[in-house]
XYZ file of C-alpha atoms in Angstrom:
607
model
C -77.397 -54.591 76.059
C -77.271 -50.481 75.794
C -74.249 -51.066 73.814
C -74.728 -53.710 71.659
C -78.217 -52.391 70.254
C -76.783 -49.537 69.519
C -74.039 -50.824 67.622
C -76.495 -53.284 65.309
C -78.299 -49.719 64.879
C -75.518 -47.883 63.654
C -74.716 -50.694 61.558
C -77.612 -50.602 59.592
C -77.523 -47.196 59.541
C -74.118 -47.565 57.766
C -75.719 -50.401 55.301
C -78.853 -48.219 54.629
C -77.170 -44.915 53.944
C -74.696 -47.130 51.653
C -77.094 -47.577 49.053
C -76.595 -44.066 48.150
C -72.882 -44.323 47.467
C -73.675 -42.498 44.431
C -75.437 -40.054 45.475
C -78.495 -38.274 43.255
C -79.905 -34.678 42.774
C -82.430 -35.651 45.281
C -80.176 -37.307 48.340
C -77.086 -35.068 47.650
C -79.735 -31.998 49.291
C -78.963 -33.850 53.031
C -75.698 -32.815 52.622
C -74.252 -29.549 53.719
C -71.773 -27.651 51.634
C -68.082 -28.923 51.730
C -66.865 -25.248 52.667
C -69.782 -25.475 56.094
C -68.379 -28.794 56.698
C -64.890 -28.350 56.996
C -65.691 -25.386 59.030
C -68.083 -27.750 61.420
C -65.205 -30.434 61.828
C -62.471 -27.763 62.220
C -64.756 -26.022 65.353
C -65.032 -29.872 66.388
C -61.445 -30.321 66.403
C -60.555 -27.286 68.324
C -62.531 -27.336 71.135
C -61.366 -30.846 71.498
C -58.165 -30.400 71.276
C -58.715 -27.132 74.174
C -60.283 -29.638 76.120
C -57.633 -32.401 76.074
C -54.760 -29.583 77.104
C -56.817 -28.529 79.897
C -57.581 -32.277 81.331
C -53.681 -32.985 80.589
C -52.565 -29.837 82.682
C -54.913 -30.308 85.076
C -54.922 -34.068 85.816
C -51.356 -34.868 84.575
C -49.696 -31.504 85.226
C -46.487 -34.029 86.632
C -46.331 -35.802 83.321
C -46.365 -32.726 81.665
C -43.689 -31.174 83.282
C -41.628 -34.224 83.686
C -42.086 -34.948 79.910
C -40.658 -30.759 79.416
C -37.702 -31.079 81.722
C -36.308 -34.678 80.342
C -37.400 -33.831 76.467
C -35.626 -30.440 76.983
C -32.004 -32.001 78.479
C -32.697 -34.954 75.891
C -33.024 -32.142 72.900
C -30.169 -30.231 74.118
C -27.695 -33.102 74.502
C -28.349 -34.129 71.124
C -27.825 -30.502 69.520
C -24.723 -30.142 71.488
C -23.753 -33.788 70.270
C -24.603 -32.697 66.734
C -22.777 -29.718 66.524
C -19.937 -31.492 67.523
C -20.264 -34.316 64.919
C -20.252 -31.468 62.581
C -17.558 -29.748 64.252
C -15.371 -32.803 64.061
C -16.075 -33.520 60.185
C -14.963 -30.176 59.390
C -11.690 -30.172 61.272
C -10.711 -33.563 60.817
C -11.584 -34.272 56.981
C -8.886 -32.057 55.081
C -10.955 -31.710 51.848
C -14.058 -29.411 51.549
C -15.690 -31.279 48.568
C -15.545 -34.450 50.812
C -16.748 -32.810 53.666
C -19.705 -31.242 52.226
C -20.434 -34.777 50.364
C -20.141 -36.771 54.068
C -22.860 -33.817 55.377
C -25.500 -34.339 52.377
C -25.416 -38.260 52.714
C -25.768 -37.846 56.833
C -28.990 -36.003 55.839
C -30.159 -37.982 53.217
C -30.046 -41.163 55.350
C -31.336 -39.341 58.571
C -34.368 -38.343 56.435
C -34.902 -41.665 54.729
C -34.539 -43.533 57.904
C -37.242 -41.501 59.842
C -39.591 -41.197 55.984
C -39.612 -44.785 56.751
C -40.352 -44.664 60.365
C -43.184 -42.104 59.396
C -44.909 -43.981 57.052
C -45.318 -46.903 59.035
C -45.942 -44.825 61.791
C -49.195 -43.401 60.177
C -50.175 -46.195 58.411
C -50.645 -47.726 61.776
C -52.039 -44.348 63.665
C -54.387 -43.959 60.607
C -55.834 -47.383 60.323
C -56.547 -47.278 63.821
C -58.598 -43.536 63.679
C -60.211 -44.732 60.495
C -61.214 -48.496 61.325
C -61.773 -48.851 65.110
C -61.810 -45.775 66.873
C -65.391 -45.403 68.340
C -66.328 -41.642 66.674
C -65.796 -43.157 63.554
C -68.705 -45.549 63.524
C -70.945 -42.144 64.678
C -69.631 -40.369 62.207
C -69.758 -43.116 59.523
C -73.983 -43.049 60.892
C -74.064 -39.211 60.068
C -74.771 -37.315 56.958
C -71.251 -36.009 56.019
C -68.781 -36.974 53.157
C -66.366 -39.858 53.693
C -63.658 -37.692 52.173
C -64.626 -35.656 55.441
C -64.231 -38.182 57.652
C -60.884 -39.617 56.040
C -59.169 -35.890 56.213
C -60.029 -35.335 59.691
C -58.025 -39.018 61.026
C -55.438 -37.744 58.490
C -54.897 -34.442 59.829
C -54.643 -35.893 63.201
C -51.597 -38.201 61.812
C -50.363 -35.346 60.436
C -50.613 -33.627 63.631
C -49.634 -36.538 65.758
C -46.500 -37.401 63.351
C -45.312 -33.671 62.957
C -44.683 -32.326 66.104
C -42.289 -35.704 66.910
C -40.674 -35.344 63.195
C -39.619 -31.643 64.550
C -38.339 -32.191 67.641
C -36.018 -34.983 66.545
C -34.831 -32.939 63.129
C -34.248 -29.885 64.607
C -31.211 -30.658 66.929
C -29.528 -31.879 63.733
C -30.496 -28.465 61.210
C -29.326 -26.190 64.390
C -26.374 -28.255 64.987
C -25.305 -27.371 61.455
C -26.579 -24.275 61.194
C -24.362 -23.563 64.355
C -21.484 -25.065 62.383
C -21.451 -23.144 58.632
C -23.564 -20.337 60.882
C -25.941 -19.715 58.684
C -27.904 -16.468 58.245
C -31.483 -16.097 59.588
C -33.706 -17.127 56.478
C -32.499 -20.746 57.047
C -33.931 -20.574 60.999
C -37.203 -19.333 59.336
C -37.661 -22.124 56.527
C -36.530 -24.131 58.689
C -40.017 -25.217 60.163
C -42.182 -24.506 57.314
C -39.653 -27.331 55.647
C -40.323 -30.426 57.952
C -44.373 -29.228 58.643
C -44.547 -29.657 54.414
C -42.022 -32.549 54.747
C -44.638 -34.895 56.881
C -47.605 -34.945 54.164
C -45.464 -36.397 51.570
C -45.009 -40.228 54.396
C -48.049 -39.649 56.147
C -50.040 -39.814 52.565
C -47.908 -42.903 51.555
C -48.872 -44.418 55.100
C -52.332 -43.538 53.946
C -51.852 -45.222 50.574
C -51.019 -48.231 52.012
C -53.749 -48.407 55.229
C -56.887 -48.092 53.094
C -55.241 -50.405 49.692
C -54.797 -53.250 52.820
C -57.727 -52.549 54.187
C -59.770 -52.646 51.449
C -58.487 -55.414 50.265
C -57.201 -57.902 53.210
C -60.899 -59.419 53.778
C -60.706 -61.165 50.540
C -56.838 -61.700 49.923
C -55.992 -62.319 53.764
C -54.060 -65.918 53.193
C -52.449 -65.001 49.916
C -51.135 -61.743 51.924
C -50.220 -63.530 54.574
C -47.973 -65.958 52.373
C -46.719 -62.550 50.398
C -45.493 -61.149 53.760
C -43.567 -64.257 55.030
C -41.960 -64.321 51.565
C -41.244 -61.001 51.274
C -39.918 -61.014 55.330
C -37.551 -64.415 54.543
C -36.164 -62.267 51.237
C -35.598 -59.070 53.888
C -33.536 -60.914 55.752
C -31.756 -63.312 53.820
C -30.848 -60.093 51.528
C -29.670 -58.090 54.788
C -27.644 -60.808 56.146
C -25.791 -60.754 52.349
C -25.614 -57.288 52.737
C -24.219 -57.139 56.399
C -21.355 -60.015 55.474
C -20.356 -57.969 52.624
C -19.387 -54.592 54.737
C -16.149 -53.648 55.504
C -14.408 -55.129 58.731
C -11.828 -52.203 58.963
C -11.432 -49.925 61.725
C -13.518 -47.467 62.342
C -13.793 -43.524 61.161
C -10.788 -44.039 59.119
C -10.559 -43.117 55.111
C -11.462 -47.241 53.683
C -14.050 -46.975 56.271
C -15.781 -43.587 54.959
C -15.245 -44.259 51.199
C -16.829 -47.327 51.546
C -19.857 -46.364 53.624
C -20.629 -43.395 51.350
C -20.734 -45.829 48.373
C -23.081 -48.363 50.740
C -25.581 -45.084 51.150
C -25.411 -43.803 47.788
C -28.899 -44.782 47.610
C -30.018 -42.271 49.948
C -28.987 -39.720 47.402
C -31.743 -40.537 44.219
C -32.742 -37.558 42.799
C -36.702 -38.665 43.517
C -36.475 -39.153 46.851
C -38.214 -37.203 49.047
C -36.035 -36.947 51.296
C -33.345 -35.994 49.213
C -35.541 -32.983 48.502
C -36.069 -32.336 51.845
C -32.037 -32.340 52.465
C -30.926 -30.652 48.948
C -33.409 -27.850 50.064
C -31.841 -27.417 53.801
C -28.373 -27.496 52.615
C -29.174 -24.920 49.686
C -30.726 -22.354 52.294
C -27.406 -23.063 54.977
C -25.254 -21.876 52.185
C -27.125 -19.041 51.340
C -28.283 -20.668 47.602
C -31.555 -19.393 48.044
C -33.284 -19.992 44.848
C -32.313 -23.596 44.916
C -34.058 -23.500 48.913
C -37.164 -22.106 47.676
C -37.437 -24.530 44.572
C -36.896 -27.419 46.643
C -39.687 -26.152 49.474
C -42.010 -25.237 46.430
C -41.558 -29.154 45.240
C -41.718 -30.594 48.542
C -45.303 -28.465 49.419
C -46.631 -29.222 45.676
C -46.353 -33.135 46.321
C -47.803 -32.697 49.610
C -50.360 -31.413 48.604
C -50.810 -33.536 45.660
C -50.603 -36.498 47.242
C -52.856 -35.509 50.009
C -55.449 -34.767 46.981
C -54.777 -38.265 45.738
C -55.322 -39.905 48.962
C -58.655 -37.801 49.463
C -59.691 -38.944 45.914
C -58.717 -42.737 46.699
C -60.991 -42.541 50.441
C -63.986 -40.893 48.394
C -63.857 -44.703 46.512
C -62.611 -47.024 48.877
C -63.044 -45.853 52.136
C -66.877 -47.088 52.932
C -66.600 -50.436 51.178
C -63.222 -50.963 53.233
C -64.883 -50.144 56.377
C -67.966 -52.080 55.826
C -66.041 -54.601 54.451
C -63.847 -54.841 58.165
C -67.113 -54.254 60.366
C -69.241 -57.338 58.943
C -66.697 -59.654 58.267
C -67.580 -62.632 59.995
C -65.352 -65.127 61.908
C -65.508 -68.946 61.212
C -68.002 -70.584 63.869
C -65.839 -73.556 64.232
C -63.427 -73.987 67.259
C -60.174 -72.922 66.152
C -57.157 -75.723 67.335
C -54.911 -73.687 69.351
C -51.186 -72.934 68.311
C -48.292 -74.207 69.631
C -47.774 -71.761 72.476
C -51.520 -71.640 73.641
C -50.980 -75.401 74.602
C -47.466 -74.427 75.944
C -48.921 -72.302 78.139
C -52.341 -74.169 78.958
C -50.339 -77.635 79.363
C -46.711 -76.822 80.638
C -47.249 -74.729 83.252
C -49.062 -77.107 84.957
C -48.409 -75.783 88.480
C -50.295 -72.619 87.775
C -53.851 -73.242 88.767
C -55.796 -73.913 86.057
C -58.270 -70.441 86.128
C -54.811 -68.822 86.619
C -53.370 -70.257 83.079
C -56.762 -69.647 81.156
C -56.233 -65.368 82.162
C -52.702 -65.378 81.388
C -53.403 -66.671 77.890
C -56.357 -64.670 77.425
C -54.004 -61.622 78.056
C -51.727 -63.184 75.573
C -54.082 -63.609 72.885
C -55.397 -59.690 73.336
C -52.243 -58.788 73.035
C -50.996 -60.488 69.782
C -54.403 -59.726 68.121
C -53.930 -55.970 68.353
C -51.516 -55.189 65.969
C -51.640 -51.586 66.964
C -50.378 -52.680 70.707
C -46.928 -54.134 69.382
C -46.432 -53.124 65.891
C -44.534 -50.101 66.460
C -42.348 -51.557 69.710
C -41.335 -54.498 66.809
C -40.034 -51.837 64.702
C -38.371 -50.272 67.547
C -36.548 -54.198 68.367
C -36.009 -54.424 64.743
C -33.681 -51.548 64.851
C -32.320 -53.165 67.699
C -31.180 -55.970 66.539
C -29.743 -54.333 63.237
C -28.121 -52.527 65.039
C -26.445 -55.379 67.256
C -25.494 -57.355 64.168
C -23.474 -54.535 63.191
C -21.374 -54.169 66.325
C -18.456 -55.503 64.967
C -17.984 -53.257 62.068
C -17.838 -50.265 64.133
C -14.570 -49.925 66.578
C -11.376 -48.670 67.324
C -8.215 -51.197 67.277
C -5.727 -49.375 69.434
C -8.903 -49.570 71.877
C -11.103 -52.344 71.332
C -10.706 -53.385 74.865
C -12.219 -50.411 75.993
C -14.507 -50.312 73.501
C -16.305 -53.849 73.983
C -16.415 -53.068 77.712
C -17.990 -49.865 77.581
C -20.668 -50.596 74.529
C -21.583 -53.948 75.721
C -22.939 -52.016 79.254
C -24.532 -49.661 77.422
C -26.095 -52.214 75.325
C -28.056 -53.490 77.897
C -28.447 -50.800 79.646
C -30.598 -50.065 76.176
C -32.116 -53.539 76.629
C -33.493 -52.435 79.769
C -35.054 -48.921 79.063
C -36.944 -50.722 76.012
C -38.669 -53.239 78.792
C -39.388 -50.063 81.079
C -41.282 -48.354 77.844
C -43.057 -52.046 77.054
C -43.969 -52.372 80.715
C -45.548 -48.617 81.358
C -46.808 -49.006 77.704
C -48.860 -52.521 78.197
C -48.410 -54.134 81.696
C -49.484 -50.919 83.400
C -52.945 -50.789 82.229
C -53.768 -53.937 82.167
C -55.771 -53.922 85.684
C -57.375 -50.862 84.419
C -58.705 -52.675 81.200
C -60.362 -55.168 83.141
C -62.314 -52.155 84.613
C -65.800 -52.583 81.974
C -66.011 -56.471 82.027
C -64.882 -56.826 85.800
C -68.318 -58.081 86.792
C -67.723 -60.870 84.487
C -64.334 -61.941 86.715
C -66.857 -60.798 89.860
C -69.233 -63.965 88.933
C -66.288 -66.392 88.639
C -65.129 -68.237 91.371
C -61.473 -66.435 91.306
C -60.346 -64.075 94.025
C -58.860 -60.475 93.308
C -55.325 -61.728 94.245
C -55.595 -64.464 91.880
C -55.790 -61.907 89.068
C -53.027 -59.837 89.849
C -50.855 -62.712 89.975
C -52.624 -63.984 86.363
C -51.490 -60.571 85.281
C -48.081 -60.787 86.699
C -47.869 -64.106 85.069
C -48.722 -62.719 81.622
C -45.867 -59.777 81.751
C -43.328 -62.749 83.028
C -43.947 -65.050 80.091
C -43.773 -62.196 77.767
C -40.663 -60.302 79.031
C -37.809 -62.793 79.961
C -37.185 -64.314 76.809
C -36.828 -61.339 74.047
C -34.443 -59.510 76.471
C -32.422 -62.473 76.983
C -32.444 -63.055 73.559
C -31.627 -59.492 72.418
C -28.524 -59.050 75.357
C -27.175 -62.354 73.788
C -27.672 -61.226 70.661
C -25.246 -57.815 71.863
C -22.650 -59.921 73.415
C -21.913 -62.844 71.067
C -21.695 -60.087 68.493
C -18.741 -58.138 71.064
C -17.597 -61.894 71.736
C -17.650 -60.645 75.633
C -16.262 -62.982 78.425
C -18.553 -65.519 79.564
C -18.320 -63.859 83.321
C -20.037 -60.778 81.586
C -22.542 -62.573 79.722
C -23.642 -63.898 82.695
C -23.677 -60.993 84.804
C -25.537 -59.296 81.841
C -28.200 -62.323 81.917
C -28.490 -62.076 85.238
C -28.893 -58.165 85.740
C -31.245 -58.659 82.731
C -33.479 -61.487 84.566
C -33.500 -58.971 87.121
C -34.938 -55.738 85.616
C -37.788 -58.304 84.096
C -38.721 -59.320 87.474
C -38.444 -56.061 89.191
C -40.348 -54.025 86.195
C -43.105 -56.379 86.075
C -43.812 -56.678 89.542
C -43.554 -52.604 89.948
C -45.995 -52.301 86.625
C -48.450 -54.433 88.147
C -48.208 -53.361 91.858
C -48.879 -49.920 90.650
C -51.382 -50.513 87.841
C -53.601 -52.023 91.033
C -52.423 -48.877 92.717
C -53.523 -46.267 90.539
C -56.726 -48.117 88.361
C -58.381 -46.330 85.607
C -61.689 -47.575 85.344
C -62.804 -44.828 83.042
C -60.278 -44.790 80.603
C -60.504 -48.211 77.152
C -57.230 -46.561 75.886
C -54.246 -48.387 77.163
C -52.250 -45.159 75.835
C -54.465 -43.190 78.015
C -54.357 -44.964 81.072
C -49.989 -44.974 80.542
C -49.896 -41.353 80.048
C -51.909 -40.613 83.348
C -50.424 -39.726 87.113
C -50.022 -43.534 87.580
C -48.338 -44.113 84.771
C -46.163 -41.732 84.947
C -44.946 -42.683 88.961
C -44.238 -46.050 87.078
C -42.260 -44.835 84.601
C -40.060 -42.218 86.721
C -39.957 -45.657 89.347
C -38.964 -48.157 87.096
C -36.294 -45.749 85.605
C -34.837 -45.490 89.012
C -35.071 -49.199 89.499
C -32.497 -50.176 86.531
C -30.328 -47.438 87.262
C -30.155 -49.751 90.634
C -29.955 -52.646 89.116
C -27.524 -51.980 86.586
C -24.612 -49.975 88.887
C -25.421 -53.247 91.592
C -25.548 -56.711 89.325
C -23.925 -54.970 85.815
C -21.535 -52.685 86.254
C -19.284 -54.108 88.869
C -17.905 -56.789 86.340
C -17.133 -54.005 84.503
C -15.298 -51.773 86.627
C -13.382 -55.430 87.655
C -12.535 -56.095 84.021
C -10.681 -52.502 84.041
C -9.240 -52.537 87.264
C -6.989 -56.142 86.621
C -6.675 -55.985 82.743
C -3.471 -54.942 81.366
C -4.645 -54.051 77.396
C -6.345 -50.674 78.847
C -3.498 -48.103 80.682
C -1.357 -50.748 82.347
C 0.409 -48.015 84.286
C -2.071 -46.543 85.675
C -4.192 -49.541 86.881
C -0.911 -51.079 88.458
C -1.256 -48.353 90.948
C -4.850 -48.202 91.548
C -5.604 -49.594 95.079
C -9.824 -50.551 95.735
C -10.887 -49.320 99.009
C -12.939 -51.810 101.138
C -16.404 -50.452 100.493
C -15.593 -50.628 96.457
C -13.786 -54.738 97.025
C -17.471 -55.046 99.111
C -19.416 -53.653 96.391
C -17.652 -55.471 93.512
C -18.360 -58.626 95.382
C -21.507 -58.383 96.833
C -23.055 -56.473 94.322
C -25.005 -58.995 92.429
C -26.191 -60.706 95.437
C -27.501 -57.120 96.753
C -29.264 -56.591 93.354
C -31.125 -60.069 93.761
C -32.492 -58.612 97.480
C -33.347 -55.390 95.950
C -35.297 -57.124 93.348
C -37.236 -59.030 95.481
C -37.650 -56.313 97.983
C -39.080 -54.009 94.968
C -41.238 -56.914 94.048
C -42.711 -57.851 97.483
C -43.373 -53.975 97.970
C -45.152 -53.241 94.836
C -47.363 -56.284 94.811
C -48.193 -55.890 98.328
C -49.439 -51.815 98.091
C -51.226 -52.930 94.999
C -52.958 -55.945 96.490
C -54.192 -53.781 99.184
C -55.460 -51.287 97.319
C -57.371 -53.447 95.074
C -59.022 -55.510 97.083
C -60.306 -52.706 98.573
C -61.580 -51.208 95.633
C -65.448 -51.094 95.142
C -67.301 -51.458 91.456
């Protein structure tokens, strides 16, 4: 009751103090100067962000050092990896003019691809800071500007999108830099570069959060219909696009000519990113003027646009916020969809209370687009990628090829479910934390929810990862004894993740955290994450790879000499053979384990 009155309070606080929108000589005195206010949020800001490094390293110290010993071998396998592209361009391409061409339209799409990636990336960080996070309705109470309010959420995208636009551009600018060894003012723009860089998406992404935002409310259906139109163009447009690249092999002369031409739209003049490239490339080969003019027209948009956006919150930022906060659902009773019946109707030998959690899981989940906007984008990629298997190879050793890529691919497959699983089956015991007396009044025991939640994760998993290893080998047109073994080492890792994610979010609760990000980035999570890691790498080498290692062993495309000769020991015949079957015990083991600790441990619990 605490917690609802003082949301209707703050509410009409908000409608009151809107009113005075335009403010007069006689209101505007409330307000404090814009200089003392900036200098009020920016105290604000630091001591929370002190605070939040001192919890981290002293609650998740683990996390934090596992996160500095992986990111540091991931960041130094791709510099080594990217000098070597380089390397390889220059010493295999005889002409300079088309090498330096091949290195400016590498950066130009590496920078496009992740502008992209950034602006969608804030849009969705931003709407979420500006439109539900729980400071902003205090603040939105308080007597400060809006423009305040909209540059402090900004700054944190800025913040939050920077650091992660750095660390995956810098293995690329040192891997060059390593190549044409360039002099030392390129290491020292370097930085100043990409921090400028990240205004220019992160204000787009800003653009577009508070134009939807402000608008959606009274435009929602004809959006909606926009979006599916726009989506069925997409894709009918990339599937034209895809059928009209070259089949020939790959990394040869056809093959370059004709992808350059494919990405010559990475290289218009008013791109951003093109600005951001030209101006990197100018300061490698010592052109200096050109590298300051370019970071002097990079920082003036920035900061232009960032005045733009600040000019466009001061207008629609409170009506778009008031507009979201009172909108009012339709009192009728919704029919359900297709799938809510599929689940409430189909599964009929799930007990009934059993059903009625799993889909109120479900529908949580799909009405948070922050929860599983940003994995989509990451299965997009995916499956872009997949359709384009074909195009990239080697004829003298396609055998090879398909068998090592397909692996790989779902070895891919499989770290994407251990993200989704840490990510959103993890916490989801640790959600039910605030309304758990609710479940305490109904007549369900505490092992009945765990299973409702293992439930949930098992109709959600399965299906996409089945769907996205097909996907991988009908493209590499794979033997049907792989696909198989690749379905079935799939089905696998989906019953083995979920079970661990669940047994170990009843392990290791959070009761105090509401942020599912929160509660996966804590000690728990993090055991889940280093576990479930260890459990594919399991699963893979028992059910996956031994069809593999088979396929090499008796074919006679891939060094027939040499595998005449090769003789399998016993333990390797045993392994080959029994492998699968061992991966199906391990599962189950893993399963029976995790379930059981975390049972234990939460029926135990006290609220």
């Amino acid at each position: 009751m605490n917690d609802v009155s003082m949301s209707e309070n703050q509410f009409a606080a908000m409608a009151e103090r809107s009113r005075f929108t335009e403010p007069t000589r006689e209101n505007a005195i409330a307000l404090i100067s814009p200089r003392l206010e900036a200098a009020l949020f920016r105290k604000v800001l630091l001591l929370t962000a002190r605070t939040l490094v001192r919890q981290t390293l002293s609650q998740a110290w683990f996390r934090v050092w596992l996160v500095v010993i992986l990111g540091g071998g991931l960041w130094l396998g791709l510099l080594a990896l990217f000098a070597e592209g380089f390397q390889f361009l220059e010493t295999t391409i005889p002409y300079a003019d088309l090498v330096e061409q091949t290195v400016r339209y590498v950066f130009g799409t590496f920078f496009m691809a992740l502008t992209i990636m950034l602006m969608i990336s804030g849009a969705i960080l931003l709407h979420s800071g500006l439109f539900r996070a729980p400071e902003t309705a205090f603040l939105m109470t308080q007597p400060v500007r809006f423009e305040r309010i909209f540059l402090t959420k900004y700054a944190e995208t800025v913040l939050l999108s920077s650091w992660a636009f750095i660390i995956l551009s810098t293995p690329l600018l040192l891997g060059y830099a390593q190549v044409v060894k360039a002099d030392w003012p390129f290491y020292v723009a370097m930085v100043p570069y990409l921090v400028s860089f990240v205004y220019i998406p992160a204000a787009g992404g800003a653009f577009v959060c508070l134009l939807l935002a402000r608008f959606i409310p009274k435009l929602r259906r004809m959006l909606i219909v926009v979006t599916i139109v726009v989506a069925v163009v997409g894709l009918f447009v990339l599937f034209q696009w895809i059928s009209r690249l070259p089949r020939n092999q790959f990394l040869n002369v056809q093959w370059l000519e004709r992808t350059l031409d494919r990405l010559s739209i990475t290289q218009f003049r008013l791109l951003p990113s093109w600005w951001l490239a030209s101006g990197l490339l100018a300061m490698a080969a010592g052109n200096y003027k050109d590298g300051v003019m370019f970071f002097l027209l990079i920082l003036a948009n920035a900061l232009f646009l960032q005045w733009c956006c600040v000019q466009l919150a001061g207008k629609i930022y409170q009506p778009a916020y008031l507009a979201l906060a009172s909108r009012l659902e339709k009192r009728a009773i919704r029919r359900q969809n297709l799938f809510d019946r599929l689940v409430l109707e189909e599964f009929r030998g799930i007990p009934l209370f059993a059903r009625q959690l799993i889909l109120k899981d479900i529908r949580l989940f799909r009405r948070d687009p922050v929860q599983w906007s940003q994995l989509l984008v990451f299965v997009g990629l995916l499956v872009f990628y997949f359709l384009n298997l074909r195009r990239f190879y080697y004829e003298q050793f396609y055998f090879a090829w398909v068998n090592l890529v397909s692996f790989l691919n779902v070895a891919v497959v499989a770290l994407l479910l251990t993200t989704f699983t840490t990510r959103f089956v993890f916490p989801l015991i640790s959600l039910e934390g605030p309304r758990f007396w609710v479940l305490g009044l109904m007549p369900i025991s505490r092992r009945a929810i765990l299973w409702s939640k293992l439930g949930f994760a098992l109709v959600l998993c399965p299906l996409p990862c089945a769907v996205l290893v097909f996907l991988s080998d009908a493209m590499l047109n794979v033997e049907p004894y792989v696909f198989l073994a690749h379905q079935w080492a799939m089905f696998l890792c989906c019953l083995g993740l979920t079970g661990i994610a669940v047994g170990l979010g009843a392990r290791f609760p959070n009761f105090r955290a509401f942020s599912a990000a929160r509660i996966a980035s804590g000690f728990g999570g993090t055991v889940n994450l280093v576990l479930s890691t260890f459990f594919i790498l399991v699963i893979l080498v028992l059910a996956a790879l031994p069809v593999h290692i088979r396929m090499i062993a008796e074919s006679s495309f891939l060094l027939p000499t040499v595998t005449a000769r090769i003789s399998l020991s016993p333990l390797v015949v045993a392994w080959l053979t029994y492998g699968p079957v061992l991966a199906g015990l391990t599962t189950l083991l893993t399963m029976v384990v995790s379930l059981y600790v975390g049972m234990r441990h939460f029926e135990r619990l006290e609220f």
